[in-house]
XYZ file of C-alpha atoms in Angstrom:
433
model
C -10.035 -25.498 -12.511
C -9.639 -23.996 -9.159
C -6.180 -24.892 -9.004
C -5.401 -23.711 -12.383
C -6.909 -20.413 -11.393
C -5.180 -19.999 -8.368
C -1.702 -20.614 -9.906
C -2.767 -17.628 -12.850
C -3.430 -15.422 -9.651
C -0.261 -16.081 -8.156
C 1.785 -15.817 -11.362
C 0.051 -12.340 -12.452
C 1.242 -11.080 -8.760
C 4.403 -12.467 -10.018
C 4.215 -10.323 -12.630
C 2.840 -6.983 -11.277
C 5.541 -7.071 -8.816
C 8.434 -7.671 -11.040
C 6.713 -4.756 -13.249
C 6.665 -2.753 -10.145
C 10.454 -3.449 -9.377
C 11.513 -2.213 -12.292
C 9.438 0.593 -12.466
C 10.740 1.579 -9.441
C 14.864 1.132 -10.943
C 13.533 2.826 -13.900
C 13.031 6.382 -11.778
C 16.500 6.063 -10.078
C 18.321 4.646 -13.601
C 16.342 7.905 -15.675
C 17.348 10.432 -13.214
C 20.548 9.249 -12.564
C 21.585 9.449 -16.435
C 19.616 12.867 -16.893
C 22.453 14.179 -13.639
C 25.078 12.214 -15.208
C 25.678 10.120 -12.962
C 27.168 6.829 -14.562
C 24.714 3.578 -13.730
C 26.802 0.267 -14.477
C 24.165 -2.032 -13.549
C 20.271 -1.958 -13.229
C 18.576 -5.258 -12.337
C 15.465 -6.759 -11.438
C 15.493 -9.449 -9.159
C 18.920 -10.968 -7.318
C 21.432 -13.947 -7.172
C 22.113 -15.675 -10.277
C 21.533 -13.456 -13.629
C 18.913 -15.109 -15.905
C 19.358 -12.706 -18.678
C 21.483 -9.749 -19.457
C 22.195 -7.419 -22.128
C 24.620 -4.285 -22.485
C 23.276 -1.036 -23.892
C 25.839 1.684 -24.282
C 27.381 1.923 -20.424
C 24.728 -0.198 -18.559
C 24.081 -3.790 -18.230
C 20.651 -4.897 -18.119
C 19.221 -7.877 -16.670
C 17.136 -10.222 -14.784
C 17.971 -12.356 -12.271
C 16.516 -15.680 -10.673
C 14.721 -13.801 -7.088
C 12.278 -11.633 -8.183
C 12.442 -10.243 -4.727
C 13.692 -6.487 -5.106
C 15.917 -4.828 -7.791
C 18.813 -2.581 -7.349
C 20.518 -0.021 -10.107
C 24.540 0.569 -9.598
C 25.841 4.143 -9.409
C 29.079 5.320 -9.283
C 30.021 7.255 -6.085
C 27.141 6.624 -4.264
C 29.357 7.459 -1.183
C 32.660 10.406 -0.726
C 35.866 8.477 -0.957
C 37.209 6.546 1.954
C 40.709 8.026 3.662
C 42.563 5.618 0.573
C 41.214 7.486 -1.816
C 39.256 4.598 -3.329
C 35.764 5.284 -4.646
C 33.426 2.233 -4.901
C 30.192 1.569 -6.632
C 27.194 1.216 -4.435
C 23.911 0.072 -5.164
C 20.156 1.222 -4.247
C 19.025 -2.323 -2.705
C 19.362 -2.551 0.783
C 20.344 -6.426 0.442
C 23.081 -5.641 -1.505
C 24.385 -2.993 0.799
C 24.349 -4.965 3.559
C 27.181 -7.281 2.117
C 29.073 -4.343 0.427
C 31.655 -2.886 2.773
C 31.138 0.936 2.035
C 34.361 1.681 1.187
C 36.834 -1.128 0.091
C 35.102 -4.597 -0.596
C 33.290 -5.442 -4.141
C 33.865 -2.034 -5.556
C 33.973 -1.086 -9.062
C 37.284 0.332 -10.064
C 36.542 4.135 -11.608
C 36.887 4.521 -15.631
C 38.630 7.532 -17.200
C 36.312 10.234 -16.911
C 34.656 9.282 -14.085
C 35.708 11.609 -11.610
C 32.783 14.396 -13.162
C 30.105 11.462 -13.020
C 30.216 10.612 -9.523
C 27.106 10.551 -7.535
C 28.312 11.963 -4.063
C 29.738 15.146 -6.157
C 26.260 15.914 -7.481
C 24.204 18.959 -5.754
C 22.152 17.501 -2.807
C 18.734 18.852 -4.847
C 19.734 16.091 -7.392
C 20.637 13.470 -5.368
C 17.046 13.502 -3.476
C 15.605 13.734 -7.084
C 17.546 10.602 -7.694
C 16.734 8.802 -4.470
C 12.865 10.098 -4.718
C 12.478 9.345 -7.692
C 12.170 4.999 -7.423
C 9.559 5.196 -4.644
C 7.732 8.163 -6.543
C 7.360 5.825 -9.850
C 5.719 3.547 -7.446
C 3.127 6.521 -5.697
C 2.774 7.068 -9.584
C 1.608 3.591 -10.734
C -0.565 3.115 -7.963
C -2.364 6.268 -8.319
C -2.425 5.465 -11.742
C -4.048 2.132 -10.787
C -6.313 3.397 -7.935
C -8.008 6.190 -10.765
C -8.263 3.705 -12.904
C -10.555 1.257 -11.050
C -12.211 3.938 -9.091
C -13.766 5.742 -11.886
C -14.063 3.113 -14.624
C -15.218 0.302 -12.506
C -16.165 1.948 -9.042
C -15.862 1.274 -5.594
C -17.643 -1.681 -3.919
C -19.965 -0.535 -1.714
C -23.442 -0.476 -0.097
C -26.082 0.751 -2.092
C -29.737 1.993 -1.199
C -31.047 -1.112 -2.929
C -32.087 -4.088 -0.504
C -30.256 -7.228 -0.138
C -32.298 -8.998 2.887
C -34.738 -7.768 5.113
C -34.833 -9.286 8.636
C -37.259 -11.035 9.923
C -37.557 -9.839 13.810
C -35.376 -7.328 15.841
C -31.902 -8.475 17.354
C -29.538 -6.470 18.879
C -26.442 -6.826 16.902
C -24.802 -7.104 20.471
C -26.061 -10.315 20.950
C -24.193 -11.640 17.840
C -26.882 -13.783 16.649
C -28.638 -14.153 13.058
C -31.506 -16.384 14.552
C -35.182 -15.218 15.989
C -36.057 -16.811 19.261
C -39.720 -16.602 20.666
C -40.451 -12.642 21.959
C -38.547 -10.690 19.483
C -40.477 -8.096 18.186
C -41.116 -8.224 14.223
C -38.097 -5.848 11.933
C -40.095 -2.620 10.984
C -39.117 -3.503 7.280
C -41.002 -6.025 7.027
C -44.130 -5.019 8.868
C -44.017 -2.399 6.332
C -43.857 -4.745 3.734
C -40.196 -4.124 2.360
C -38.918 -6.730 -0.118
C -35.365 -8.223 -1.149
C -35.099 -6.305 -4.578
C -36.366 -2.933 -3.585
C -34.778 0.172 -4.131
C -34.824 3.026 -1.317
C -34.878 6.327 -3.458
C -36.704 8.176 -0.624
C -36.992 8.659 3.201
C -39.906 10.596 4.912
C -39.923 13.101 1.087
C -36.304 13.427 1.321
C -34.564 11.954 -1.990
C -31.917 9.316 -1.027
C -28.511 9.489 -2.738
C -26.312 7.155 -1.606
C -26.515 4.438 1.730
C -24.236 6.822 4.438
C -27.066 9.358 4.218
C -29.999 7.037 4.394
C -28.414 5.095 6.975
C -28.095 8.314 8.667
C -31.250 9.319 8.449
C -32.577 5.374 9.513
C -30.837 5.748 13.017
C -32.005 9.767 13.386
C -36.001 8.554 13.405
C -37.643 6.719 15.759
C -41.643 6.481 15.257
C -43.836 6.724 11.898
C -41.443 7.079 8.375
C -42.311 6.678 4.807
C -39.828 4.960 3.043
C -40.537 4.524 -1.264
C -38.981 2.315 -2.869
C -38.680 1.361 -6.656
C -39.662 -1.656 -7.120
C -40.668 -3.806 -10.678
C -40.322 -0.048 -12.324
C -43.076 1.691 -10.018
C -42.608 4.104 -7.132
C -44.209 2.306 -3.749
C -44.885 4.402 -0.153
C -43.813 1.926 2.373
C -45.511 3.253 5.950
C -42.813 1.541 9.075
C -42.805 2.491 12.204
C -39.082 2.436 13.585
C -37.806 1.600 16.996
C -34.816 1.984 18.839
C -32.541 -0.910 18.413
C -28.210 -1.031 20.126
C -26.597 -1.247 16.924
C -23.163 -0.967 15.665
C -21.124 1.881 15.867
C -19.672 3.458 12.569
C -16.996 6.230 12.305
C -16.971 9.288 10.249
C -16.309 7.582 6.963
C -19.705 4.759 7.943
C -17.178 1.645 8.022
C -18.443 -0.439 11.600
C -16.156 -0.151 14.462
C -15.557 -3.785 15.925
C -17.360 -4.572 19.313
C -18.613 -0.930 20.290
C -22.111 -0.150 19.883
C -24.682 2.629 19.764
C -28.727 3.077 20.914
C -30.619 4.279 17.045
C -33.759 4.172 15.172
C -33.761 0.679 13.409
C -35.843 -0.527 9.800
C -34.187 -4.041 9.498
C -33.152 -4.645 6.540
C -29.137 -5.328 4.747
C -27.966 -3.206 1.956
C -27.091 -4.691 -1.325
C -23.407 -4.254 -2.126
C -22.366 -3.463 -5.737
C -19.162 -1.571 -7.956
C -20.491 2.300 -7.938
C -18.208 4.740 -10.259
C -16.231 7.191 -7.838
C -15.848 11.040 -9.876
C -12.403 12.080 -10.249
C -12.860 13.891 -6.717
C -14.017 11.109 -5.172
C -11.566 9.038 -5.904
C -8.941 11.357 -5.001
C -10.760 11.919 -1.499
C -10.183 8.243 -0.923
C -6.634 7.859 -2.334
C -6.522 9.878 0.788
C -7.931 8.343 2.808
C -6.211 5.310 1.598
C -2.632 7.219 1.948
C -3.382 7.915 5.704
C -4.429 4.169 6.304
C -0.836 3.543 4.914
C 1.003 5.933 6.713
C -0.727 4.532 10.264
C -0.198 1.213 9.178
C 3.243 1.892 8.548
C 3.400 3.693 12.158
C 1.777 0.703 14.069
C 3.945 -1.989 12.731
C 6.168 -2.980 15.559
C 3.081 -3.434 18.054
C 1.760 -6.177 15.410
C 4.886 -8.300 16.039
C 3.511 -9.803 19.182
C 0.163 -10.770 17.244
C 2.197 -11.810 14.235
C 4.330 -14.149 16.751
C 1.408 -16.064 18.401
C -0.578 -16.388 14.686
C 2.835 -17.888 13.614
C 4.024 -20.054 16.013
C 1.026 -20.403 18.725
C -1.957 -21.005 16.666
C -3.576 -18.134 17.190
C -6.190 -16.413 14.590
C -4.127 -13.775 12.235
C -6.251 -10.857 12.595
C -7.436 -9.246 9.444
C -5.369 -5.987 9.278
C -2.245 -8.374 10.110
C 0.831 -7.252 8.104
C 1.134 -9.275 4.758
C 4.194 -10.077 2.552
C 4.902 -10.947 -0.740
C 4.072 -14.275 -0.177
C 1.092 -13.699 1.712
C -0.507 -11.069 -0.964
C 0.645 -13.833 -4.137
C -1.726 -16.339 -1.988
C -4.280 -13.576 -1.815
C -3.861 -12.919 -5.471
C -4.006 -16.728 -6.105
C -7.300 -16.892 -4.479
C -8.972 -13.996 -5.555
C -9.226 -15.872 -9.400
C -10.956 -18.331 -7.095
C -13.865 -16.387 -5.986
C -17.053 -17.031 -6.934
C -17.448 -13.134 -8.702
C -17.825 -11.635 -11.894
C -14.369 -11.787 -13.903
C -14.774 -7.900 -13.977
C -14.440 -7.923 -10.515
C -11.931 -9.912 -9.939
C -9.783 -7.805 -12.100
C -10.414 -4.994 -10.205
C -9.661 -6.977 -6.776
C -6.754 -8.161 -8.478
C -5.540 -4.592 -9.756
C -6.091 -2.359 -6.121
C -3.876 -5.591 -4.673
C -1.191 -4.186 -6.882
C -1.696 -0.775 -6.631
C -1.879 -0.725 -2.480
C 1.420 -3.171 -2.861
C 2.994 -0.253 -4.750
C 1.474 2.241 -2.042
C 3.194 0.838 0.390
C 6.911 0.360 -1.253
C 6.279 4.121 -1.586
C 5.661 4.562 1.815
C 8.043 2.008 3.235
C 10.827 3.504 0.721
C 9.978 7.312 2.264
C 11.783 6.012 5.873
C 14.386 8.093 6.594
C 16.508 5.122 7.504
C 19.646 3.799 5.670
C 19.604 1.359 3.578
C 16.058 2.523 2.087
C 15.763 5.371 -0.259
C 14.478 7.594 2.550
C 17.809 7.326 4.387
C 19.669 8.628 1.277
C 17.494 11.507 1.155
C 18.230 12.800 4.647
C 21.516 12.475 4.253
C 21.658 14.637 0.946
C 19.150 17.287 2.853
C 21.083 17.160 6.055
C 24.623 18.307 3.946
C 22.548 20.681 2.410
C 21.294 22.154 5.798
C 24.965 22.179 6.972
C 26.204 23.623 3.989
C 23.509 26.409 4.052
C 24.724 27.088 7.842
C 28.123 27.162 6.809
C 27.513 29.900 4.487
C 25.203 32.033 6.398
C 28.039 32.189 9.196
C 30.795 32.204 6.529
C 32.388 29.614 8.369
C 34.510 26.777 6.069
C 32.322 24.390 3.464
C 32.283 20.956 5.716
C 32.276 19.235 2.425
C 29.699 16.120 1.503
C 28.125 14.518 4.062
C 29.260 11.105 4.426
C 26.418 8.387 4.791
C 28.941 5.619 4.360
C 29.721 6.160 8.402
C 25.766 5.603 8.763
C 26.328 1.924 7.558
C 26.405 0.341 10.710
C 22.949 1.956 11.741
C 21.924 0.605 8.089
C 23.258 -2.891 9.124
C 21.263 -3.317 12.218
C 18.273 -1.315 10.580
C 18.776 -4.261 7.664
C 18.856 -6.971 10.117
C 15.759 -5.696 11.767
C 13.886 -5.540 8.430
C 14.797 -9.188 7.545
C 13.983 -10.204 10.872
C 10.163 -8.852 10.341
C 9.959 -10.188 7.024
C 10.788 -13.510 7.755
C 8.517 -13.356 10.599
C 5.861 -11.986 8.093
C 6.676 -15.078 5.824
C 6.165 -17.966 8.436
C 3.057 -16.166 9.321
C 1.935 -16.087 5.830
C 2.673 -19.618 5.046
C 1.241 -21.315 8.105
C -1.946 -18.874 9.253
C -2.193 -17.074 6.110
C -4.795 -13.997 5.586
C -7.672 -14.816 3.919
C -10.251 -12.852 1.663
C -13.068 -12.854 3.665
């Protein structure tokens, strides 16, 4: 049964992400007709075709690697010094083997010459180019509202999981009382597994980052009441000072640093708690920013990456993960022993932070990825805005085909990483802890 679940994970991320790929295409094939721009070709997937079908001037298909998905536009770049105008595509694997101006190119059809891409107004081209990674800001927004405000956001509640039995300095990084610790305040003061905290010292409780706040503000005499088998109950604990974790301004626990702060003893219960439609934006946010850093810190998690690959050593939690490694994630989230409800919304923000970070990935400003299209199309509109200001001569498109060899080693590094990101995801693999 286990095995049968994991392999429904795994193809479901299988799935998502070829829904994602061609939601992505879909934004670049839409725009590009609405300009148009003629599209031969849009494709999910690459090497052999599985499945085609022509619809008026495009071809549709599938092909056998569900890896990425490119769309083919006419003119993607000016015309070489022959003349010659070839058909370029949107996937950065693809334009690494086309030469950008002679090799595989499409010959042009009668008519052509108004539906070139190159010869559109650089305000259309970066709707075209934004518009792939915006489908997938789009879905995953989409996804992210979803969850948040139908099914909530797992999280610590007021309501009380465990209560400790004696007070340890979570310094010591020990579960386990040893003769001469002092007994937890909670339960002196008679708190039980079960109870909700609704109130602290007359002050209603709303949520655990303000009673937790208020726990490590008091030292001394507190009334905590608690709800517990339908009745309200006045708990009377005395709490102490206690060197406890240190949290940051959104409560998560920052690793290994710890602060002196009034201490009750007991762990919160987690549980799904509906986010309003403000609250969930707030940490889409927050999320976006993670992403965005994440993004920024990726080449100083290549040495980590290296040693969890190859040396043995432990793959750290907020390790960069790749297809492979989030399939195995998705595999073994149907594994967990959780309500079905939650695994589908495990299962669903997997997908939706996946499409988060094409978005964000896309947004580079590096050839071959979307984002290096777009500065190009802005930076011939910033020299064509120049131009006119001085009255000096229109310098004409801007040609990103003599970018290609910055795209090439740009490519090369990006297939470097993600092979690296594979080994490491096949032999030390992240796991849901």
């Amino acid at each position: 049964m286990t095995l049968l679940m994991t392999v429904l994970g795994v193809v479901l991320f299988a799935v998502g992400l070829l829904v994602s790929i061609a939601w992505h295409e879909l934004g670049h094939l839409s725009t590009a007709k609405i300009f148009g721009i003629r599209v031969p070709q849009y494709m999910v997937g690459f090497g052999p075709t599985i499945w085609s079908r022509r619809k008026g001037e495009t071809e549709y298909g599938i092909k056998a690697i569900p890896m990425g998905g490119y769309i083919r536009m006419i003119g993607m770049f000016p015309p070489g010094e022959d003349g010659k105008v070839t058909a370029r595509s949107t996937s950065p694997f693809r334009s690494m083997i086309e030469d950008a101006r002679s090799a595989a190119y499409e010959e042009l059809q009668p008519g052509d010459d108004t539906r070139l891409f190159y010869t559109r107004k650089p305000w259309k081209r970066v709707i075209v180019m934004f518009a792939g990674p915006f489908m997938n800001l789009v879905l995953a927004v989409a996804i992210f509202l979803t969850t948040l405000m139908t099914f909530g956001l797992n999280t610590q509640t007021t309501s009380v999981a465990t209560v400790s039995d004696c007070v340890i300095q979570q310094s010591e990084k020990r579960d386990k009382c040893v003769p001469g610790d002092p007994a937890a305040p909670a339960k002196a003061a008679g708190l039980k597994a079960g109870d909700k905290i609704v109130a602290f010292d007359g002050r209603p409780v709303g949520d655990w980052s303000a009673l937790q706040k208020d726990i490590r503000a008091t030292v001394g005499p507190a009334t905590i009441t608690v709800e517990r088998a339908g009745q309200r109950v006045d708990l009377k604990a005395n709490l102490i000072e206690n060197k406890v974790a240190k949290t940051d301004g959104s409560g998560r626990y920052v690793k290994d640093e710890y602060v002196t702060a009034g201490f009750l003893g007991f762990a919160p219960a987690s549980g799904y708690v509906p986010q309003s439609f403000g609250q969930s934006v707030d940490r889409m946010g927050e999320m976006m920013q993670a992403g965005v850093e994440s993004l920024v810190a990726l080449p100083s998690k290549v040495p980590d990456l290296w040693n969890a690959a190859f040396n043995g050593a432990e793959r750290k939690q907020d390790s960069p993960m790749g297809v492979v490694g989030a399939a195995r994630v998705s595999g073994e989230i149907f594994t967990l022993d959780i309500p079905a409800q939650h695994q589908l919304v495990f299962f669903l923000n997997l997908l939706a932070g996946f499409n988060l970070s094409l978005f964000l990935f896309n947004m580079l400003p590096l050839l071959p990825l979307d984002g290096g299209h777009i500065a190009g199309a802005l930076w011939e509109s910033f020299r064509r805005t120049v131009a006119r200001i001085f009255r000096r001569p229109d310098p004409g498109p801007f040609d990103v085909a003599k970018l290609m060899p910055v795209a090439y080693v740009v490519a090369g590094l990006f297939i470097c990483f993600t092979l690296l990101v594979m080994v490491a995801d096949v032999v030390n693999p992240i796991k849901i802890t």
